mmCIF file of C-alpha atoms in Angstrom:
data_model
loop_
_atom_site.group_PDB
_atom_site.id
_atom_site.type_symbol
_atom_site.label_atom_id
_atom_site.label_comp_id
_atom_site.label_asym_id
_atom_site.label_seq_id
_atom_site.Cartn_x
_atom_site.Cartn_y
_atom_site.Cartn_z
ATOM 1 C CA UNK A 1 -2.026 103.362 74.175
ATOM 2 C CA UNK A 2 -4.033 103.400 70.610
ATOM 3 C CA UNK A 3 -1.834 100.968 69.282
ATOM 4 C CA UNK A 4 -2.295 98.694 71.991
ATOM 5 C CA UNK A 5 -6.358 99.253 71.763
ATOM 6 C CA UNK A 6 -5.955 98.645 68.215
ATOM 7 C CA UNK A 7 -3.919 95.233 68.531
ATOM 8 C CA UNK A 8 -6.241 94.203 71.259
ATOM 9 C CA UNK A 9 -9.259 94.479 69.190
ATOM 10 C CA UNK A 10 -7.733 92.904 66.437
ATOM 11 C CA UNK A 11 -6.973 90.027 68.551
ATOM 12 C CA UNK A 12 -10.152 89.775 69.319
ATOM 13 C CA UNK A 13 -11.505 89.519 65.933
ATOM 14 C CA UNK A 14 -8.839 86.899 65.177
ATOM 15 C CA UNK A 15 -9.988 84.507 68.133
ATOM 16 C CA UNK A 16 -13.292 84.978 67.092
ATOM 17 C CA UNK A 17 -12.509 83.839 63.320
ATOM 18 C CA UNK A 18 -13.422 79.924 63.154
ATOM 19 C CA UNK A 19 -10.295 79.582 60.188
ATOM 20 C CA UNK A 20 -7.297 79.374 62.144
ATOM 21 C CA UNK A 21 -8.147 76.965 64.757
ATOM 22 C CA UNK A 22 -9.801 74.917 61.957
ATOM 23 C CA UNK A 23 -6.691 74.564 60.273
ATOM 24 C CA UNK A 24 -4.583 73.886 63.097
ATOM 25 C CA UNK A 25 -7.611 70.880 63.977
ATOM 26 C CA UNK A 26 -7.407 69.501 60.711
ATOM 27 C CA UNK A 27 -3.363 69.602 60.772
ATOM 28 C CA UNK A 28 -3.436 68.143 64.181
ATOM 29 C CA UNK A 29 -6.040 65.123 62.594
ATOM 30 C CA UNK A 30 -3.584 64.337 59.796
ATOM 31 C CA UNK A 31 -0.895 64.070 62.574
ATOM 32 C CA UNK A 32 -3.174 62.083 64.993
ATOM 33 C CA UNK A 33 -3.586 59.322 61.393
ATOM 34 C CA UNK A 34 0.167 59.230 61.318
ATOM 35 C CA UNK A 35 0.492 58.303 64.934
ATOM 36 C CA UNK A 36 -1.979 55.894 64.540
ATOM 37 C CA UNK A 37 -0.133 54.363 61.693
ATOM 38 C CA UNK A 38 3.257 53.704 63.580
ATOM 39 C CA UNK A 39 1.818 53.593 67.351
ATOM 40 C CA UNK A 40 -2.007 52.583 67.611
ATOM 41 C CA UNK A 41 -2.534 51.703 70.934
ATOM 42 C CA UNK A 42 -0.880 55.005 72.061
ATOM 43 C CA UNK A 43 -2.671 56.994 69.703
ATOM 44 C CA UNK A 44 -6.022 55.608 70.782
ATOM 45 C CA UNK A 45 -5.319 56.102 74.255
ATOM 46 C CA UNK A 46 -4.225 59.860 73.923
ATOM 47 C CA UNK A 47 -7.398 60.912 71.951
ATOM 48 C CA UNK A 48 -9.237 58.986 74.617
ATOM 49 C CA UNK A 49 -7.259 61.428 77.430
ATOM 50 C CA UNK A 50 -8.372 64.186 74.986
ATOM 51 C CA UNK A 51 -11.867 63.071 74.794
ATOM 52 C CA UNK A 52 -12.482 62.891 78.605
ATOM 53 C CA UNK A 53 -10.923 66.435 79.106
ATOM 54 C CA UNK A 54 -12.703 68.609 76.419
ATOM 55 C CA UNK A 55 -15.939 66.743 76.724
ATOM 56 C CA UNK A 56 -15.821 68.041 80.496
ATOM 57 C CA UNK A 57 -16.247 71.285 79.533
ATOM 58 C CA UNK A 58 -19.858 71.400 77.758
ATOM 59 C CA UNK A 59 -20.917 68.545 79.775
ATOM 60 C CA UNK A 60 -20.287 70.659 83.183
ATOM 61 C CA UNK A 61 -21.811 73.480 81.244
ATOM 62 C CA UNK A 62 -24.942 71.685 80.873
ATOM 63 C CA UNK A 63 -24.536 70.249 84.542
ATOM 64 C CA UNK A 64 -24.117 73.984 85.796
ATOM 65 C CA UNK A 65 -27.250 74.683 83.786
ATOM 66 C CA UNK A 66 -29.138 72.249 85.168
ATOM 67 C CA UNK A 67 -28.106 73.154 88.922
ATOM 68 C CA UNK A 68 -28.602 76.965 88.105
ATOM 69 C CA UNK A 69 -32.439 75.976 87.073
ATOM 70 C CA UNK A 70 -33.022 74.259 90.169
ATOM 71 C CA UNK A 71 -31.451 76.400 92.697
ATOM 72 C CA UNK A 72 -31.411 80.010 91.171
ATOM 73 C CA UNK A 73 -28.304 82.241 91.880
ATOM 74 C CA UNK A 74 -27.009 85.366 90.452
ATOM 75 C CA UNK A 75 -24.206 83.124 88.926
ATOM 76 C CA UNK A 76 -26.361 81.275 86.946
ATOM 77 C CA UNK A 77 -27.796 84.410 85.410
ATOM 78 C CA UNK A 78 -24.675 86.243 84.686
ATOM 79 C CA UNK A 79 -22.756 82.920 83.198
ATOM 80 C CA UNK A 80 -25.891 81.262 81.443
ATOM 81 C CA UNK A 81 -24.120 82.646 78.191
ATOM 82 C CA UNK A 82 -20.878 80.755 78.663
ATOM 83 C CA UNK A 83 -22.313 77.792 79.846
ATOM 84 C CA UNK A 84 -25.170 77.450 76.898
ATOM 85 C CA UNK A 85 -22.423 78.264 74.695
ATOM 86 C CA UNK A 86 -20.226 75.409 75.859
ATOM 87 C CA UNK A 87 -23.449 72.830 76.583
ATOM 88 C CA UNK A 88 -23.892 73.564 72.632
ATOM 89 C CA UNK A 89 -20.852 71.490 71.707
ATOM 90 C CA UNK A 90 -22.235 68.021 73.238
ATOM 91 C CA UNK A 91 -22.758 66.991 69.602
ATOM 92 C CA UNK A 92 -19.427 67.783 68.633
ATOM 93 C CA UNK A 93 -17.707 65.622 71.549
ATOM 94 C CA UNK A 94 -20.345 63.065 69.963
ATOM 95 C CA UNK A 95 -18.657 63.119 67.130
ATOM 96 C CA UNK A 96 -15.082 62.684 68.916
ATOM 97 C CA UNK A 97 -16.611 59.631 70.772
ATOM 98 C CA UNK A 98 -16.977 58.310 67.413
ATOM 99 C CA UNK A 99 -13.104 57.292 67.189
ATOM 100 C CA UNK A 100 -13.316 55.895 71.048
ATOM 101 C CA UNK A 101 -16.110 53.699 69.736
ATOM 102 C CA UNK A 102 -14.017 52.551 66.451
ATOM 103 C CA UNK A 103 -10.802 51.670 68.213
ATOM 104 C CA UNK A 104 -12.416 49.839 71.113
ATOM 105 C CA UNK A 105 -10.493 46.161 70.383
ATOM 106 C CA UNK A 106 -7.345 48.708 70.836
ATOM 107 C CA UNK A 107 -8.825 50.306 73.898
ATOM 108 C CA UNK A 108 -10.305 47.875 75.907
ATOM 109 C CA UNK A 109 -8.963 44.491 77.154
ATOM 110 C CA UNK A 110 -12.429 43.054 77.687
ATOM 111 C CA UNK A 111 -13.371 43.105 73.914
ATOM 112 C CA UNK A 112 -11.372 39.641 73.621
ATOM 113 C CA UNK A 113 -12.084 38.355 76.634
ATOM 114 C CA UNK A 114 -9.284 39.324 78.411
ATOM 115 C CA UNK A 115 -9.076 41.278 82.036
ATOM 116 C CA UNK A 116 -10.769 38.404 84.584
ATOM 117 C CA UNK A 117 -14.010 39.760 83.274
ATOM 118 C CA UNK A 118 -16.877 37.224 85.274
ATOM 119 C CA UNK A 119 -18.689 35.922 81.957
ATOM 120 C CA UNK A 120 -22.106 37.089 83.085
ATOM 121 C CA UNK A 121 -20.926 40.387 83.128
ATOM 122 C CA UNK A 122 -19.138 40.055 79.788
ATOM 123 C CA UNK A 123 -22.466 38.821 78.200
ATOM 124 C CA UNK A 124 -24.878 41.136 79.321
ATOM 125 C CA UNK A 125 -22.936 44.640 80.144
ATOM 126 C CA UNK A 126 -19.376 44.895 78.611
ATOM 127 C CA UNK A 127 -19.523 43.715 75.339
ATOM 128 C CA UNK A 128 -19.253 46.395 72.243
ATOM 129 C CA UNK A 129 -22.634 46.971 70.903
ATOM 130 C CA UNK A 130 -23.834 47.771 74.680
ATOM 131 C CA UNK A 131 -21.350 49.997 75.134
ATOM 132 C CA UNK A 132 -21.838 51.749 72.319
ATOM 133 C CA UNK A 133 -25.705 51.771 72.746
ATOM 134 C CA UNK A 134 -25.140 53.448 76.340
ATOM 135 C CA UNK A 135 -22.660 55.871 74.570
ATOM 136 C CA UNK A 136 -24.874 56.969 72.387
ATOM 137 C CA UNK A 137 -27.662 56.924 74.671
ATOM 138 C CA UNK A 138 -25.925 59.582 76.670
ATOM 139 C CA UNK A 139 -25.002 61.747 73.989
ATOM 140 C CA UNK A 140 -28.918 61.531 72.453
ATOM 141 C CA UNK A 141 -29.867 62.663 76.022
ATOM 142 C CA UNK A 142 -27.815 65.223 76.868
ATOM 143 C CA UNK A 143 -28.561 66.921 73.144
ATOM 144 C CA UNK A 144 -32.039 66.702 73.848
ATOM 145 C CA UNK A 145 -31.415 68.880 77.118
ATOM 146 C CA UNK A 146 -29.342 71.669 75.543
ATOM 147 C CA UNK A 147 -32.331 71.750 73.008
ATOM 148 C CA UNK A 148 -35.182 71.861 75.641
ATOM 149 C CA UNK A 149 -33.705 73.719 78.443
ATOM 150 C CA UNK A 150 -33.611 77.302 76.411
ATOM 151 C CA UNK A 151 -36.976 76.816 75.252
ATOM 152 C CA UNK A 152 -38.535 75.997 78.807
ATOM 153 C CA UNK A 153 -39.792 78.522 81.404
ATOM 154 C CA UNK A 154 -41.531 78.474 84.681
ATOM 155 C CA UNK A 155 -42.586 74.779 86.004
ATOM 156 C CA UNK A 156 -41.821 72.935 82.596
ATOM 157 C CA UNK A 157 -37.860 74.084 82.950
ATOM 158 C CA UNK A 158 -37.759 73.003 86.600
ATOM 159 C CA UNK A 159 -39.423 69.575 85.874
ATOM 160 C CA UNK A 160 -36.903 69.184 82.668
ATOM 161 C CA UNK A 161 -33.806 70.292 84.974
ATOM 162 C CA UNK A 162 -34.805 67.773 87.666
ATOM 163 C CA UNK A 163 -35.335 64.723 85.421
ATOM 164 C CA UNK A 164 -32.144 66.038 83.303
ATOM 165 C CA UNK A 165 -30.344 66.082 86.487
ATOM 166 C CA UNK A 166 -31.391 62.457 87.455
ATOM 167 C CA UNK A 167 -30.217 61.628 83.882
ATOM 168 C CA UNK A 168 -26.968 63.321 83.932
ATOM 169 C CA UNK A 169 -25.946 61.627 87.225
ATOM 170 C CA UNK A 170 -26.873 57.887 85.905
ATOM 171 C CA UNK A 171 -25.395 57.672 82.737
ATOM 172 C CA UNK A 172 -22.145 59.845 84.038
ATOM 173 C CA UNK A 173 -21.637 56.928 86.481
ATOM 174 C CA UNK A 174 -22.489 54.508 83.822
ATOM 175 C CA UNK A 175 -19.938 55.889 81.358
ATOM 176 C CA UNK A 176 -17.297 56.753 83.713
ATOM 177 C CA UNK A 177 -16.872 52.836 84.562
ATOM 178 C CA UNK A 178 -17.112 52.166 80.505
ATOM 179 C CA UNK A 179 -14.673 54.592 79.209
ATOM 180 C CA UNK A 180 -12.302 55.046 81.967
ATOM 181 C CA UNK A 181 -12.418 51.932 84.700
ATOM 182 C CA UNK A 182 -13.218 49.188 81.838
ATOM 183 C CA UNK A 183 -9.524 49.763 80.598
ATOM 184 C CA UNK A 184 -8.294 48.230 83.489
ATOM 185 C CA UNK A 185 -11.690 45.959 84.354
ATOM 186 C CA UNK A 186 -10.351 44.049 87.758
ATOM 187 C CA UNK A 187 -10.418 47.695 89.312
ATOM 188 C CA UNK A 188 -14.001 49.021 90.481
ATOM 189 C CA UNK A 189 -14.645 51.945 91.959
ATOM 190 C CA UNK A 190 -18.156 53.427 93.191
ATOM 191 C CA UNK A 191 -17.578 56.752 93.691
ATOM 192 C CA UNK A 192 -15.629 57.227 90.292
ATOM 193 C CA UNK A 193 -18.719 58.394 88.700
ATOM 194 C CA UNK A 194 -19.194 61.495 91.130
ATOM 195 C CA UNK A 195 -15.442 62.281 91.110
ATOM 196 C CA UNK A 196 -15.931 62.361 86.919
ATOM 197 C CA UNK A 197 -19.078 64.830 87.525
ATOM 198 C CA UNK A 198 -17.115 67.166 89.840
ATOM 199 C CA UNK A 199 -14.156 67.115 87.311
ATOM 200 C CA UNK A 200 -16.816 67.981 84.532
ATOM 201 C CA UNK A 201 -18.396 70.904 86.727
ATOM 202 C CA UNK A 202 -15.258 72.123 87.591
ATOM 203 C CA UNK A 203 -13.667 72.140 83.806
ATOM 204 C CA UNK A 204 -16.741 74.337 82.863
ATOM 205 C CA UNK A 205 -16.391 76.718 85.696
ATOM 206 C CA UNK A 206 -12.984 77.215 85.065
ATOM 207 C CA UNK A 207 -13.369 77.790 81.300
ATOM 208 C CA UNK A 208 -15.996 80.203 81.995
ATOM 209 C CA UNK A 209 -13.872 82.407 84.502
ATOM 210 C CA UNK A 210 -11.496 82.275 81.182
ATOM 211 C CA UNK A 211 -13.809 83.417 78.710
ATOM 212 C CA UNK A 212 -16.225 85.569 80.378
ATOM 213 C CA UNK A 213 -16.168 89.093 79.950
ATOM 214 C CA UNK A 214 -14.429 91.260 82.320
ATOM 215 C CA UNK A 215 -17.431 93.558 83.375
ATOM 216 C CA UNK A 216 -16.813 94.216 87.062
ATOM 217 C CA UNK A 217 -20.106 92.119 88.016
ATOM 218 C CA UNK A 218 -19.852 90.523 91.638
ATOM 219 C CA UNK A 219 -20.808 87.254 90.503
ATOM 220 C CA UNK A 220 -17.208 86.651 89.611
ATOM 221 C CA UNK A 221 -17.253 85.976 93.243
ATOM 222 C CA UNK A 222 -19.705 83.780 93.094
ATOM 223 C CA UNK A 223 -17.988 81.796 90.387
ATOM 224 C CA UNK A 224 -14.490 81.491 91.905
ATOM 225 C CA UNK A 225 -16.563 80.109 95.414
ATOM 226 C CA UNK A 226 -18.034 77.554 93.246
ATOM 227 C CA UNK A 227 -14.734 76.623 91.798
ATOM 228 C CA UNK A 228 -13.207 76.614 94.904
ATOM 229 C CA UNK A 229 -16.103 74.010 96.290
ATOM 230 C CA UNK A 230 -15.765 71.859 93.308
ATOM 231 C CA UNK A 231 -11.869 71.682 93.631
ATOM 232 C CA UNK A 232 -12.308 70.542 97.265
ATOM 233 C CA UNK A 233 -15.202 67.807 96.250
ATOM 234 C CA UNK A 234 -12.900 66.272 93.605
ATOM 235 C CA UNK A 235 -9.872 66.017 96.510
ATOM 236 C CA UNK A 236 -12.113 64.928 99.102
ATOM 237 C CA UNK A 237 -13.449 61.850 96.448
ATOM 238 C CA UNK A 238 -10.238 61.068 95.606
ATOM 239 C CA UNK A 239 -8.843 61.014 99.049
ATOM 240 C CA UNK A 240 -11.406 58.666 100.585
ATOM 241 C CA UNK A 241 -11.117 56.599 97.537
ATOM 242 C CA UNK A 242 -7.416 55.792 98.266
ATOM 243 C CA UNK A 243 -8.207 55.479 101.736
ATOM 244 C CA UNK A 244 -10.941 53.084 101.285
ATOM 245 C CA UNK A 245 -9.048 50.764 98.326
ATOM 246 C CA UNK A 246 -5.769 51.166 99.848
ATOM 247 C CA UNK A 247 -6.442 50.364 103.363
ATOM 248 C CA UNK A 248 -8.875 47.825 102.554
ATOM 249 C CA UNK A 249 -6.259 45.831 101.016
ATOM 250 C CA UNK A 250 -8.146 44.425 98.177
ATOM 251 C CA UNK A 251 -5.475 43.135 95.658
ATOM 252 C CA UNK A 252 -7.432 43.947 92.759
ATOM 253 C CA UNK A 253 -8.019 47.208 93.286
ATOM 254 C CA UNK A 254 -4.823 48.441 95.091
ATOM 255 C CA UNK A 255 -3.044 47.090 92.123
ATOM 256 C CA UNK A 256 -4.529 49.833 90.315
ATOM 257 C CA UNK A 257 -2.551 52.239 92.668
ATOM 258 C CA UNK A 258 0.596 49.869 92.714
ATOM 259 C CA UNK A 259 0.826 50.412 88.982
ATOM 260 C CA UNK A 260 1.185 53.901 89.203
ATOM 261 C CA UNK A 261 4.039 53.921 91.544
ATOM 262 C CA UNK A 262 6.682 53.534 88.986
ATOM 263 C CA UNK A 263 7.896 55.194 85.636
ATOM 264 C CA UNK A 264 6.730 59.045 85.031
ATOM 265 C CA UNK A 265 3.249 58.547 87.064
ATOM 266 C CA UNK A 266 4.164 59.627 90.528
ATOM 267 C CA UNK A 267 5.501 62.901 88.839
ATOM 268 C CA UNK A 268 2.157 63.296 86.866
ATOM 269 C CA UNK A 269 0.141 62.404 89.602
ATOM 270 C CA UNK A 270 2.292 64.946 92.028
ATOM 271 C CA UNK A 271 1.761 67.632 88.765
ATOM 272 C CA UNK A 272 -2.205 67.301 88.740
ATOM 273 C CA UNK A 273 -2.276 67.427 92.322
ATOM 274 C CA UNK A 274 -0.492 70.753 92.375
ATOM 275 C CA UNK A 275 -2.122 72.305 89.496
ATOM 276 C CA UNK A 276 -5.354 71.053 89.825
ATOM 277 C CA UNK A 277 -5.845 70.969 93.958
ATOM 278 C CA UNK A 278 -3.363 72.504 95.640
ATOM 279 C CA UNK A 279 -2.446 75.786 93.652
ATOM 280 C CA UNK A 280 -6.018 76.690 92.819
ATOM 281 C CA UNK A 281 -7.517 75.879 95.914
ATOM 282 C CA UNK A 282 -4.980 77.830 98.296
ATOM 283 C CA UNK A 283 -4.975 80.939 95.666
ATOM 284 C CA UNK A 284 -8.927 80.812 96.020
ATOM 285 C CA UNK A 285 -9.125 81.092 99.378
ATOM 286 C CA UNK A 286 -7.778 84.522 99.129
ATOM 287 C CA UNK A 287 -10.948 86.629 98.468
ATOM 288 C CA UNK A 288 -9.230 89.326 96.497
ATOM 289 C CA UNK A 289 -8.506 86.763 93.990
ATOM 290 C CA UNK A 290 -11.517 85.153 93.963
ATOM 291 C CA UNK A 291 -13.357 88.394 93.399
ATOM 292 C CA UNK A 292 -10.916 89.659 90.574
ATOM 293 C CA UNK A 293 -11.583 88.553 86.963
ATOM 294 C CA UNK A 294 -8.099 88.635 86.104
ATOM 295 C CA UNK A 295 -6.672 86.538 89.081
ATOM 296 C CA UNK A 296 -9.549 84.078 88.613
ATOM 297 C CA UNK A 297 -8.939 83.771 84.805
ATOM 298 C CA UNK A 298 -5.192 82.758 86.007
ATOM 299 C CA UNK A 299 -6.222 80.388 88.578
ATOM 300 C CA UNK A 300 -8.581 78.550 86.176
ATOM 301 C CA UNK A 301 -5.955 78.182 83.609
ATOM 302 C CA UNK A 302 -4.012 76.395 85.792
ATOM 303 C CA UNK A 303 -6.935 74.384 87.292
ATOM 304 C CA UNK A 304 -7.370 73.286 83.613
ATOM 305 C CA UNK A 305 -4.054 71.913 83.142
ATOM 306 C CA UNK A 306 -4.210 70.111 86.479
ATOM 307 C CA UNK A 307 -7.499 68.510 85.076
ATOM 308 C CA UNK A 308 -5.743 67.901 82.180
ATOM 309 C CA UNK A 309 -2.666 65.899 83.903
ATOM 310 C CA UNK A 310 -5.673 64.248 86.186
ATOM 311 C CA UNK A 311 -6.807 62.747 83.195
ATOM 312 C CA UNK A 312 -3.944 61.821 81.783
ATOM 313 C CA UNK A 313 -2.857 59.706 85.259
ATOM 314 C CA UNK A 314 -6.015 57.841 84.933
ATOM 315 C CA UNK A 315 -5.883 56.488 81.575
ATOM 316 C CA UNK A 316 -2.267 56.653 80.131
ATOM 317 C CA UNK A 317 -0.700 53.738 82.233
ATOM 318 C CA UNK A 318 -2.950 51.728 80.567
ATOM 319 C CA UNK A 319 -1.098 52.587 77.503
ATOM 320 C CA UNK A 320 2.704 53.236 78.076
ATOM 321 C CA UNK A 321 4.710 56.569 77.992
ATOM 322 C CA UNK A 322 4.213 57.169 74.354
ATOM 323 C CA UNK A 323 0.216 57.764 75.165
ATOM 324 C CA UNK A 324 1.572 60.943 77.078
ATOM 325 C CA UNK A 325 2.737 62.200 73.388
ATOM 326 C CA UNK A 326 -0.446 61.288 71.301
ATOM 327 C CA UNK A 327 -2.441 62.705 74.206
ATOM 328 C CA UNK A 328 -0.746 66.194 73.518
ATOM 329 C CA UNK A 329 -1.117 65.843 70.230
ATOM 330 C CA UNK A 330 -5.288 64.992 70.319
ATOM 331 C CA UNK A 331 -5.551 67.888 73.245
ATOM 332 C CA UNK A 332 -4.454 70.380 71.030
ATOM 333 C CA UNK A 333 -6.247 68.803 68.007
ATOM 334 C CA UNK A 334 -9.406 68.465 69.801
ATOM 335 C CA UNK A 335 -9.159 72.061 71.651
ATOM 336 C CA UNK A 336 -8.397 73.634 68.068
ATOM 337 C CA UNK A 337 -11.353 71.840 66.504
ATOM 338 C CA UNK A 338 -13.425 72.860 69.917
ATOM 339 C CA UNK A 339 -12.404 76.735 69.426
ATOM 340 C CA UNK A 340 -13.384 76.541 65.792
ATOM 341 C CA UNK A 341 -16.879 75.383 66.769
ATOM 342 C CA UNK A 342 -17.443 78.224 69.484
ATOM 343 C CA UNK A 343 -16.843 80.655 66.964
ATOM 344 C CA UNK A 344 -19.358 79.378 64.477
ATOM 345 C CA UNK A 345 -22.917 81.371 63.976
ATOM 346 C CA UNK A 346 -24.537 78.170 65.048
ATOM 347 C CA UNK A 347 -22.710 77.750 68.705
ATOM 348 C CA UNK A 348 -24.752 80.866 69.787
ATOM 349 C CA UNK A 349 -28.324 79.520 68.385
ATOM 350 C CA UNK A 350 -29.082 77.782 72.375
ATOM 351 C CA UNK A 351 -28.237 81.437 73.536
ATOM 352 C CA UNK A 352 -29.890 83.202 70.989
ATOM 353 C CA UNK A 353 -33.613 81.014 72.365
ATOM 354 C CA UNK A 354 -32.398 81.598 75.665
ATOM 355 C CA UNK A 355 -32.120 85.260 74.841
ATOM 356 C CA UNK A 356 -35.245 85.531 73.267
ATOM 357 C CA UNK A 357 -37.508 83.833 76.029
ATOM 358 C CA UNK A 358 -35.552 85.028 79.125
ATOM 359 C CA UNK A 359 -35.231 88.177 77.590
ATOM 360 C CA UNK A 360 -31.209 88.537 78.960
#
């Protein structure tokens, strides 16, 4: 028993050390550079998938903070450290967006005027300078919110959270279209921004369930309930989008789904549905599992796998099967660098400021 406890202590020290994941991340970057030389389109698509997945955790953490500062609740008080620490990685995600922006011609057909984009849309909206500007504006605004929120209290905090929530909602709708839907410009979905917001919030809640310390706090039941509600929201948004588009029989939109009925994509869709929705939702319906930090941690891990598969389903068909291999390598690479960042002292800076102001 003493040996087991010693091992656990050493394992905690290991996981809090930035060096191993940093080395793994650098090795992954080298691997991505090699992949880029042989299959540039697949490599760019794989990086976009990994960027979508990992950016969802800090952006979802910011969203959870904004919601809590407006609504209150013991869940936000208990898990503010996890949300803040995750949100502190938003500037890091801005760096990971640079490869996406630097490979626009490889990723997006509208850069060369393909995809039947109307001339006025291409002139005033879908053009590289404005695309890059929208992404830069979003990350600057989100970074500013991460800086301000831990330093504000009272009415100022409420106003900042309200304005921040509006800014987040507008920008995630815009960037959801930019990053994902414009891969195939003929496909349009007005609900996709809300779906992406639900997905990011679910990612942050699942991540929090995994990394939060098991202290027996009843707020874990609240976290499980929030994760359940968010996953149900994702299912509802996706189901309604398919229902409206498929039975509306709009050829330009239906074609997006038709492409995904061939090759490996149906299997990917089923795996995403099972891991990202069916299994965690059914498990979270059980109150004893929802209240158990250990069970919640396992359920959250399955949900995160499902969300990663869902991101692959959204993006990879535009680049072919090899993009899945690049996505796996990119997921490991960005994930390792994300973990290395989380182990750095500056990742705790917003939390220290929050504790100094709020006394927690």
